[in-house]
Amino acid sequence: MNSCDTKKKELITEKISSTKMPMSYAVSWHLTRFIVSVYFRGKYYNQKSVPKSGAFIIVSNHVSYLDPFIVGAAINRRICYLCRESAFKWPIIGYLLKHWNAVPVDDAGRSPRGLKAILDRLKTGEAVMLFPEGTRTYDRNLQRAHPGVGLVAMQSQSPVLPVRIFGIWEAYNRYMRFPRPKQVSVVFGNPITFIEKYEEAKTSTPARLKQIYQEIANEIMNAIAQIKLTD
């Protein structure tokens, strides 16, 4: 077997393994799913739209610190979450974050190194979760998306899976000290791509590229806004 075949085999193996849950992640996932199901009476809709393998970007509205865990509990495969670099230095927590293949980012979330880490995860077939709004809502309404999510979508050209969490404002928003046992529902949209934007970007000026990033981000937020809870 030549070196090229070896590299291909390693890449395929890495992509297959990325869809599986390491033991520590699996234990945490089952525990989180149990808590969401019992305490928040969690419900999940349109889970069939979640890709079972391959890279994709999960994008969700952002209301509370619990959002990543609530969405993650609805997806039966490993997700790469973004986490502040400082957390990787904590005993035990740092070990788990590395084992879960979490993405280290600076406090502002704009580090080129953080972007590279996100793209590296996607290149190896991982699912990465992003919050286009960048911060938790102040009034339960959806906020304007930052262009960073458009940049990630453009450079990775991975499918984007919109998700919307309902009921989380009543359960745990930024003004609450403790979560309340209110029902929370996670509704998945259908994966979207931006092929026309990708093609246009090939010959675009730097100024136009920035506009394209924002346009993609706006389309992503619109896709999240279009998700409805019909239950």
CSV table of C-alpha atoms in Angstrom, one decimal, residues 34-130:
chain,number,residue,atom,x,y,z
A,34,PHE,CA,-32.2,12.0,31.0
A,35,ILE,CA,-32.1,15.4,32.7
A,36,VAL,CA,-33.6,17.2,29.7
A,37,SER,CA,-36.3,14.5,29.4
A,38,VAL,CA,-37.3,14.5,33.1
A,39,TYR,CA,-36.7,18.1,34.3
A,40,PHE,CA,-37.6,19.9,31.2
A,41,ARG,CA,-40.0,17.3,29.7
A,42,GLY,CA,-37.9,17.6,26.5
A,43,LYS,CA,-39.4,16.9,23.2
A,44,TYR,CA,-37.6,16.5,19.8
A,45,TYR,CA,-39.1,17.1,16.4
A,46,ASN,CA,-37.9,16.3,12.8
A,47,GLN,CA,-34.8,14.4,14.1
A,48,LYS,CA,-34.7,12.5,10.8
A,49,SER,CA,-33.2,15.6,9.2
A,50,VAL,CA,-30.0,15.3,11.3
A,51,PRO,CA,-27.2,13.8,9.1
A,52,LYS,CA,-26.1,10.5,10.5
A,53,SER,CA,-22.5,10.9,9.2
A,54,GLY,CA,-20.3,13.4,7.6
A,55,ALA,CA,-19.6,17.0,8.5
A,56,PHE,CA,-22.3,19.6,9.1
A,57,ILE,CA,-22.8,22.8,11.0
A,58,ILE,CA,-25.6,23.0,13.6
A,59,VAL,CA,-27.0,26.5,14.1
A,60,SER,CA,-29.4,27.4,16.8
A,61,ASN,CA,-31.1,30.3,18.5
A,62,HIS,CA,-29.4,31.3,21.7
A,63,VAL,CA,-31.3,31.9,24.9
A,64,SER,CA,-29.3,30.2,27.8
A,65,TYR,CA,-26.1,28.5,28.8
A,66,LEU,CA,-28.0,25.2,28.5
A,67,ASP,CA,-28.7,25.5,24.8
A,68,PRO,CA,-25.7,23.4,23.6
A,69,PHE,CA,-26.6,20.6,26.0
A,70,ILE,CA,-30.3,20.6,25.2
A,71,VAL,CA,-29.7,20.5,21.4
A,72,GLY,CA,-26.9,18.0,21.9
A,73,ALA,CA,-29.2,15.7,23.8
A,74,ALA,CA,-31.4,15.5,20.7
A,75,ILE,CA,-28.5,14.4,18.4
A,76,ASN,CA,-27.3,10.8,18.7
A,77,ARG,CA,-23.7,11.4,17.6
A,78,ARG,CA,-20.8,13.4,18.9
A,79,ILE,CA,-21.0,17.2,18.5
A,80,CYS,CA,-18.0,19.5,18.7
A,81,TYR,CA,-18.8,22.5,21.0
A,82,LEU,CA,-16.9,25.7,21.2
A,83,CYS,CA,-15.4,26.4,24.5
A,84,ARG,CA,-13.2,29.1,26.0
A,85,GLU,CA,-9.5,28.3,25.9
A,86,SER,CA,-9.2,28.9,29.6
A,87,ALA,CA,-11.5,26.0,30.4
A,88,PHE,CA,-9.1,23.6,28.9
A,89,LYS,CA,-6.7,24.4,31.7
A,90,TRP,CA,-9.1,23.2,34.4
A,91,PRO,CA,-8.4,19.8,36.0
A,92,ILE,CA,-10.8,17.1,34.8
A,93,ILE,CA,-12.9,19.5,32.8
A,94,GLY,CA,-9.9,20.2,30.5
A,95,TYR,CA,-9.3,16.5,30.1
A,96,LEU,CA,-12.9,15.9,29.1
A,97,LEU,CA,-13.1,18.8,26.7
A,98,LYS,CA,-10.0,17.5,24.9
A,99,HIS,CA,-11.5,13.9,24.8
A,100,TRP,CA,-14.7,15.3,23.4
A,101,ASN,CA,-12.8,17.1,20.7
A,102,ALA,CA,-14.2,20.5,21.8
A,103,VAL,CA,-13.1,23.5,19.9
A,104,PRO,CA,-11.0,26.0,21.9
A,105,VAL,CA,-11.7,29.7,21.2
A,106,ASP,CA,-10.7,33.0,22.7
A,107,ASP,CA,-13.1,34.9,24.9
A,108,ALA,CA,-14.2,37.0,21.9
A,109,GLY,CA,-14.6,34.0,19.7
A,110,ARG,CA,-12.8,35.7,16.8
A,111,SER,CA,-9.4,34.1,16.9
A,112,PRO,CA,-8.0,32.9,13.6
A,113,ARG,CA,-6.8,29.9,15.5
A,114,GLY,CA,-10.3,29.2,16.7
A,115,LEU,CA,-11.6,29.4,13.1
A,116,LYS,CA,-8.9,27.0,11.9
A,117,ALA,CA,-9.9,24.5,14.7
A,118,ILE,CA,-13.5,24.7,13.6
A,119,LEU,CA,-12.6,24.1,10.0
A,120,ASP,CA,-10.3,21.2,11.0
A,121,ARG,CA,-13.1,19.5,12.8
A,122,LEU,CA,-15.4,19.8,9.8
A,123,LYS,CA,-12.7,18.5,7.4
A,124,THR,CA,-12.6,15.3,9.5
A,125,GLY,CA,-16.3,14.7,9.3
A,126,GLU,CA,-17.3,16.2,12.6
A,127,ALA,CA,-20.5,18.1,13.5
A,128,VAL,CA,-19.9,21.5,14.9
A,129,MET,CA,-22.4,23.6,16.8
A,130,LEU,CA,-22.5,27.4,16.4
